[in-house]
């Protein structure tokens, strides 16, 4: 079974984490994980630029170190960058100190303020040690990284699930279909009266 929203337990486990911006305004928050990527990032940037919509990139430290030019391009265009760890560690399988070291190593290439745990997995101890970071999770996941799911279904889920303040997670990788469906999704959402913004500093 695939879940398109975090279960109620998630809010209980991570009460200080951000899943959705509390608002009644029709605003959506696009986020792209696991980049930058030389195939995907330029395509995403083109589409975002065409519609002048905001987005936040939760980059892997390893990829950010490998592709500094792409990082500069993302920054230059005014998008927000968040930390997604250096080696995409699973918090449930990594001891707290190793985990924190991995996040801190990624900070120098990404962000030391905003963090999205890979797989959305974080232990209580890790969360405590990362209290200087804003932890950002998501309201909608569209399985854009899952070839078996298919791009049309991913697009359909996005269209069905959006609501005011939704944080949407997509992926900035060569395997993701995000760059195939993003254009149509943005047109759809704008047509419904939504606008797009970056994750705010305060919420
Ligand atoms: Zn990831």
Short mmCIF file of N, CA and C in Angstrom, two decimals, residues 17-133:
data_model
loop_
_atom_site.label_atom_id
_atom_site.label_comp_id
_atom_site.label_asym_id
_atom_site.label_seq_id
_atom_site.Cartn_x
_atom_site.Cartn_y
_atom_site.Cartn_z
N UNK A 17 8.09 19.00 13.78
CA UNK A 17 8.46 19.00 12.36
C UNK A 17 7.35 19.64 11.53
N UNK A 18 7.74 20.10 10.39
CA UNK A 18 6.81 20.79 9.51
C UNK A 18 6.32 19.85 8.42
N UNK A 19 5.01 19.64 8.38
CA UNK A 19 4.41 18.81 7.33
C UNK A 19 3.67 19.68 6.31
N UNK A 20 3.11 20.76 6.85
CA UNK A 20 2.23 21.59 6.04
C UNK A 20 2.23 22.97 6.68
N UNK A 21 2.19 24.01 5.87
CA UNK A 21 2.14 25.36 6.43
C UNK A 21 0.69 25.65 6.84
N UNK A 22 0.52 26.13 8.05
CA UNK A 22 -0.84 26.43 8.52
C UNK A 22 -1.33 27.71 7.84
N UNK A 23 -2.23 27.58 6.94
CA UNK A 23 -2.75 28.74 6.23
C UNK A 23 -4.06 28.35 5.55
N UNK A 24 -4.89 29.35 5.31
CA UNK A 24 -6.07 29.08 4.49
C UNK A 24 -5.84 29.62 3.08
N UNK A 25 -4.69 30.29 2.88
CA UNK A 25 -4.38 30.83 1.55
C UNK A 25 -4.03 29.69 0.60
N UNK A 26 -4.35 29.90 -0.67
CA UNK A 26 -4.06 28.84 -1.65
C UNK A 26 -2.60 28.95 -2.09
N UNK A 27 -1.75 28.44 -1.23
CA UNK A 27 -0.32 28.48 -1.53
C UNK A 27 0.26 27.08 -1.34
N UNK A 28 1.15 26.71 -2.25
CA UNK A 28 1.77 25.38 -2.24
C UNK A 28 3.29 25.54 -2.16
N UNK A 29 3.94 24.51 -1.61
CA UNK A 29 5.40 24.56 -1.43
C UNK A 29 6.02 23.36 -2.12
N UNK A 30 6.61 23.61 -3.27
CA UNK A 30 7.30 22.54 -4.00
C UNK A 30 8.66 22.32 -3.36
N UNK A 31 9.01 21.06 -3.14
CA UNK A 31 10.35 20.75 -2.66
C UNK A 31 10.91 19.60 -3.51
N UNK A 32 12.21 19.65 -3.76
CA UNK A 32 12.87 18.64 -4.60
C UNK A 32 14.03 18.04 -3.82
N UNK A 33 13.99 16.74 -3.63
CA UNK A 33 15.02 16.05 -2.83
C UNK A 33 16.07 15.37 -3.71
N UNK A 34 17.21 15.11 -3.11
CA UNK A 34 18.25 14.20 -3.64
C UNK A 34 19.12 14.77 -4.75
N UNK A 35 18.89 16.03 -5.14
CA UNK A 35 19.73 16.62 -6.17
C UNK A 35 20.98 17.22 -5.55
N UNK A 36 21.71 18.04 -6.33
CA UNK A 36 21.41 18.36 -7.74
C UNK A 36 21.83 17.23 -8.66
N UNK A 37 21.30 17.28 -9.87
CA UNK A 37 21.59 16.25 -10.85
C UNK A 37 21.73 16.90 -12.23
N UNK A 38 22.81 16.54 -12.95
CA UNK A 38 23.08 17.24 -14.22
C UNK A 38 22.00 17.03 -15.29
N UNK A 39 21.23 15.94 -15.19
CA UNK A 39 20.15 15.72 -16.16
C UNK A 39 18.88 16.42 -15.69
N UNK A 40 18.54 16.20 -14.44
CA UNK A 40 17.25 16.68 -13.93
C UNK A 40 17.22 18.16 -13.56
N UNK A 41 18.22 18.63 -12.83
CA UNK A 41 18.15 20.00 -12.29
C UNK A 41 17.91 21.07 -13.37
N UNK A 42 18.66 21.04 -14.50
CA UNK A 42 18.42 22.09 -15.50
C UNK A 42 16.99 22.08 -16.03
N UNK A 43 16.40 20.88 -16.16
CA UNK A 43 15.02 20.79 -16.65
C UNK A 43 14.05 21.39 -15.64
N UNK A 44 14.25 21.05 -14.36
CA UNK A 44 13.37 21.60 -13.32
C UNK A 44 13.51 23.12 -13.25
N UNK A 45 14.75 23.59 -13.32
CA UNK A 45 14.98 25.04 -13.22
C UNK A 45 14.31 25.77 -14.39
N UNK A 46 14.36 25.17 -15.57
CA UNK A 46 13.70 25.78 -16.74
C UNK A 46 12.21 25.93 -16.51
N UNK A 47 11.58 24.86 -16.01
CA UNK A 47 10.12 24.88 -15.82
C UNK A 47 9.75 25.88 -14.72
N UNK A 48 10.49 25.83 -13.59
CA UNK A 48 10.20 26.77 -12.49
C UNK A 48 10.36 28.21 -12.96
N UNK A 49 11.40 28.44 -13.76
CA UNK A 49 11.68 29.79 -14.26
C UNK A 49 10.60 30.28 -15.20
N UNK A 50 10.10 29.36 -16.02
CA UNK A 50 9.06 29.72 -17.00
C UNK A 50 7.81 30.27 -16.30
N UNK A 51 7.48 29.67 -15.16
CA UNK A 51 6.26 30.09 -14.45
C UNK A 51 6.55 31.04 -13.28
N UNK A 52 7.82 31.34 -13.06
CA UNK A 52 8.22 32.21 -11.94
C UNK A 52 7.64 31.71 -10.62
N UNK A 53 7.78 30.43 -10.34
CA UNK A 53 7.27 29.91 -9.07
C UNK A 53 8.43 29.50 -8.16
N UNK A 54 8.20 29.65 -6.86
CA UNK A 54 9.22 29.34 -5.87
C UNK A 54 9.34 27.84 -5.64
N UNK A 55 10.50 27.40 -5.14
CA UNK A 55 10.71 26.00 -4.79
C UNK A 55 11.89 25.91 -3.84
N UNK A 56 11.93 24.80 -3.11
CA UNK A 56 13.02 24.57 -2.17
C UNK A 56 13.69 23.25 -2.54
N UNK A 57 15.02 23.26 -2.60
CA UNK A 57 15.79 22.06 -2.98
C UNK A 57 16.50 21.49 -1.76
N UNK A 58 16.09 20.28 -1.35
CA UNK A 58 16.79 19.59 -0.27
C UNK A 58 17.87 18.70 -0.90
N UNK A 59 19.09 19.24 -0.92
CA UNK A 59 20.16 18.59 -1.68
C UNK A 59 20.96 17.63 -0.81
N UNK A 60 21.45 16.59 -1.46
CA UNK A 60 22.40 15.68 -0.80
C UNK A 60 23.76 16.35 -0.79
N UNK A 61 24.43 16.32 0.35
CA UNK A 61 25.76 16.92 0.42
C UNK A 61 26.72 16.34 -0.61
N UNK A 62 26.64 15.02 -0.81
CA UNK A 62 27.56 14.37 -1.76
C UNK A 62 27.37 14.93 -3.17
N UNK A 63 26.11 15.13 -3.57
CA UNK A 63 25.82 15.64 -4.92
C UNK A 63 26.15 17.12 -5.01
N UNK A 64 25.86 17.85 -3.94
CA UNK A 64 26.16 19.28 -3.91
C UNK A 64 27.66 19.52 -4.04
N UNK A 65 28.46 18.66 -3.40
CA UNK A 65 29.91 18.80 -3.49
C UNK A 65 30.39 18.48 -4.92
N UNK A 66 29.75 17.49 -5.53
CA UNK A 66 30.12 17.05 -6.87
C UNK A 66 29.76 18.08 -7.95
N UNK A 67 28.65 18.79 -7.74
CA UNK A 67 28.13 19.70 -8.78
C UNK A 67 27.98 21.12 -8.27
N UNK A 68 29.10 21.78 -7.94
CA UNK A 68 29.00 23.14 -7.39
C UNK A 68 28.36 24.13 -8.37
N UNK A 69 28.55 23.91 -9.67
CA UNK A 69 27.96 24.83 -10.64
C UNK A 69 26.44 24.78 -10.61
N UNK A 70 25.91 23.57 -10.45
CA UNK A 70 24.45 23.44 -10.36
C UNK A 70 23.94 24.10 -9.08
N UNK A 71 24.69 23.94 -7.99
CA UNK A 71 24.29 24.58 -6.73
C UNK A 71 24.27 26.11 -6.90
N UNK A 72 25.31 26.62 -7.56
CA UNK A 72 25.36 28.07 -7.79
C UNK A 72 24.18 28.54 -8.62
N UNK A 73 23.83 27.74 -9.62
CA UNK A 73 22.71 28.10 -10.49
C UNK A 73 21.40 28.15 -9.70
N UNK A 74 21.19 27.14 -8.84
CA UNK A 74 19.97 27.09 -8.02
C UNK A 74 19.93 28.32 -7.10
N UNK A 75 21.06 28.63 -6.48
CA UNK A 75 21.13 29.79 -5.58
C UNK A 75 20.92 31.09 -6.34
N UNK A 76 21.61 31.19 -7.49
CA UNK A 76 21.55 32.42 -8.29
C UNK A 76 20.13 32.74 -8.71
N UNK A 77 19.36 31.71 -8.99
CA UNK A 77 17.97 31.92 -9.41
C UNK A 77 17.03 32.19 -8.24
N UNK A 78 17.59 32.20 -7.05
CA UNK A 78 16.81 32.63 -5.88
C UNK A 78 16.05 31.54 -5.17
N UNK A 79 16.31 30.28 -5.48
CA UNK A 79 15.60 29.20 -4.78
C UNK A 79 16.29 28.92 -3.45
N UNK A 80 15.50 28.33 -2.58
CA UNK A 80 16.00 28.01 -1.25
C UNK A 80 16.65 26.63 -1.27
N UNK A 81 17.72 26.47 -0.50
CA UNK A 81 18.40 25.17 -0.42
C UNK A 81 18.34 24.66 1.01
N UNK A 82 17.97 23.39 1.13
CA UNK A 82 17.94 22.73 2.44
C UNK A 82 18.92 21.57 2.45
N UNK A 83 19.15 21.06 3.65
CA UNK A 83 20.11 19.98 3.89
C UNK A 83 19.35 18.64 3.89
N UNK A 84 19.85 17.68 3.13
CA UNK A 84 19.22 16.34 3.09
C UNK A 84 20.24 15.27 3.49
N UNK A 85 21.23 15.71 4.30
CA UNK A 85 22.30 14.80 4.71
C UNK A 85 23.35 14.66 3.62
N UNK A 86 24.51 14.12 3.99
CA UNK A 86 25.57 13.97 2.99
C UNK A 86 25.39 12.68 2.18
N UNK A 87 25.25 11.56 2.88
CA UNK A 87 25.18 10.26 2.21
C UNK A 87 23.79 9.61 2.25
N UNK A 88 22.76 10.43 2.43
CA UNK A 88 21.39 9.89 2.41
C UNK A 88 21.23 8.70 3.37
N UNK A 89 21.59 8.94 4.62
CA UNK A 89 21.52 7.88 5.64
C UNK A 89 20.09 7.67 6.12
N UNK A 90 19.81 6.45 6.48
CA UNK A 90 18.53 6.10 7.10
C UNK A 90 18.67 6.29 8.61
N UNK A 91 17.95 7.26 9.17
CA UNK A 91 18.07 7.59 10.59
C UNK A 91 17.79 6.42 11.53
N UNK A 92 16.94 5.50 11.08
CA UNK A 92 16.59 4.37 11.94
C UNK A 92 17.68 3.30 11.95
N UNK A 93 18.63 3.41 11.01
CA UNK A 93 19.69 2.40 10.92
C UNK A 93 21.07 3.00 11.19
N UNK A 94 21.10 4.25 11.64
CA UNK A 94 22.39 4.93 11.84
C UNK A 94 22.46 5.45 13.27
N UNK A 95 23.59 5.23 13.94
CA UNK A 95 23.66 5.71 15.32
C UNK A 95 23.71 7.25 15.34
N UNK A 96 23.20 7.84 16.44
CA UNK A 96 23.01 9.29 16.47
C UNK A 96 24.25 10.11 16.11
N UNK A 97 25.43 9.75 16.63
CA UNK A 97 26.60 10.58 16.34
C UNK A 97 27.01 10.52 14.88
N UNK A 98 26.96 9.30 14.30
CA UNK A 98 27.27 9.18 12.87
C UNK A 98 26.28 10.00 12.03
N UNK A 99 25.04 9.94 12.47
CA UNK A 99 23.99 10.64 11.74
C UNK A 99 24.21 12.16 11.77
N UNK A 100 24.49 12.67 12.96
CA UNK A 100 24.70 14.12 13.12
C UNK A 100 25.94 14.56 12.34
N UNK A 101 27.00 13.74 12.39
CA UNK A 101 28.20 14.08 11.62
C UNK A 101 27.91 14.15 10.13
N UNK A 102 27.07 13.24 9.65
CA UNK A 102 26.70 13.22 8.24
C UNK A 102 25.93 14.50 7.87
N UNK A 103 25.01 14.91 8.74
CA UNK A 103 24.23 16.12 8.47
C UNK A 103 25.14 17.35 8.53
N UNK A 104 26.02 17.38 9.52
CA UNK A 104 26.93 18.53 9.63
C UNK A 104 27.89 18.60 8.44
N UNK A 105 28.31 17.44 7.95
CA UNK A 105 29.20 17.42 6.78
C UNK A 105 28.47 18.01 5.57
N UNK A 106 27.16 17.73 5.47
CA UNK A 106 26.38 18.27 4.35
C UNK A 106 26.13 19.77 4.48
N UNK A 107 26.18 20.28 5.73
CA UNK A 107 25.86 21.70 5.96
C UNK A 107 26.72 22.63 5.12
N UNK A 108 28.00 22.30 5.03
CA UNK A 108 28.89 23.23 4.32
C UNK A 108 28.58 23.32 2.83
N UNK A 109 27.86 22.35 2.28
CA UNK A 109 27.52 22.40 0.86
C UNK A 109 26.05 22.76 0.63
N UNK A 110 25.24 22.68 1.69
CA UNK A 110 23.79 22.87 1.50
C UNK A 110 23.26 23.94 2.46
N UNK A 111 22.80 23.53 3.63
CA UNK A 111 22.21 24.48 4.58
C UNK A 111 22.49 24.03 6.00
N UNK A 112 22.68 24.99 6.90
CA UNK A 112 22.82 24.64 8.31
C UNK A 112 21.58 25.07 9.09
N UNK A 113 20.50 25.35 8.35
CA UNK A 113 19.28 25.83 9.01
C UNK A 113 18.08 24.91 8.84
N UNK A 114 17.98 24.30 7.67
CA UNK A 114 16.78 23.55 7.36
C UNK A 114 17.17 22.14 6.92
N UNK A 115 16.54 21.14 7.51
CA UNK A 115 16.94 19.76 7.24
C UNK A 115 15.73 18.88 6.96
N UNK A 116 15.85 18.05 5.94
CA UNK A 116 14.83 17.03 5.69
C UNK A 116 15.50 15.67 5.83
N UNK A 117 15.06 14.86 6.81
CA UNK A 117 15.68 13.54 6.98
C UNK A 117 15.37 12.63 5.79
N UNK A 118 16.39 11.96 5.23
CA UNK A 118 16.13 10.97 4.17
C UNK A 118 15.11 9.94 4.65
N UNK A 119 14.19 9.57 3.79
CA UNK A 119 13.09 8.62 4.07
C UNK A 119 12.15 9.15 5.16
N UNK A 120 12.34 10.38 5.60
CA UNK A 120 11.51 10.91 6.68
C UNK A 120 11.76 10.22 8.01
N UNK A 121 12.91 9.56 8.14
CA UNK A 121 13.18 8.76 9.34
C UNK A 121 14.21 9.42 10.24
N UNK A 122 13.83 9.59 11.49
CA UNK A 122 14.68 10.28 12.46
C UNK A 122 14.36 9.70 13.82
N UNK A 123 15.38 9.38 14.62
CA UNK A 123 15.09 8.91 15.98
C UNK A 123 14.92 10.13 16.88
N UNK A 124 14.35 9.91 18.06
CA UNK A 124 14.15 11.01 19.01
C UNK A 124 15.48 11.66 19.39
N UNK A 125 16.49 10.82 19.60
CA UNK A 125 17.82 11.31 19.97
C UNK A 125 18.39 12.18 18.85
N UNK A 126 18.29 11.70 17.62
CA UNK A 126 18.80 12.46 16.48
C UNK A 126 18.08 13.80 16.37
N UNK A 127 16.77 13.75 16.54
CA UNK A 127 15.97 14.96 16.43
C UNK A 127 16.42 15.99 17.48
N UNK A 128 16.68 15.52 18.67
CA UNK A 128 17.13 16.39 19.76
C UNK A 128 18.47 17.03 19.41
N UNK A 129 19.38 16.21 18.87
CA UNK A 129 20.72 16.71 18.54
C UNK A 129 20.68 17.69 17.36
N UNK A 130 19.62 17.62 16.59
CA UNK A 130 19.50 18.50 15.43
C UNK A 130 18.58 19.69 15.71
N UNK A 131 18.44 20.08 16.99
CA UNK A 131 17.42 21.08 17.30
C UNK A 131 17.73 22.45 16.73
N UNK A 132 18.96 22.70 16.29
CA UNK A 132 19.23 24.00 15.65
C UNK A 132 18.67 24.05 14.22
N UNK A 133 18.23 22.91 13.71
CA UNK A 133 17.66 22.87 12.35
C UNK A 133 16.14 22.91 12.40
#
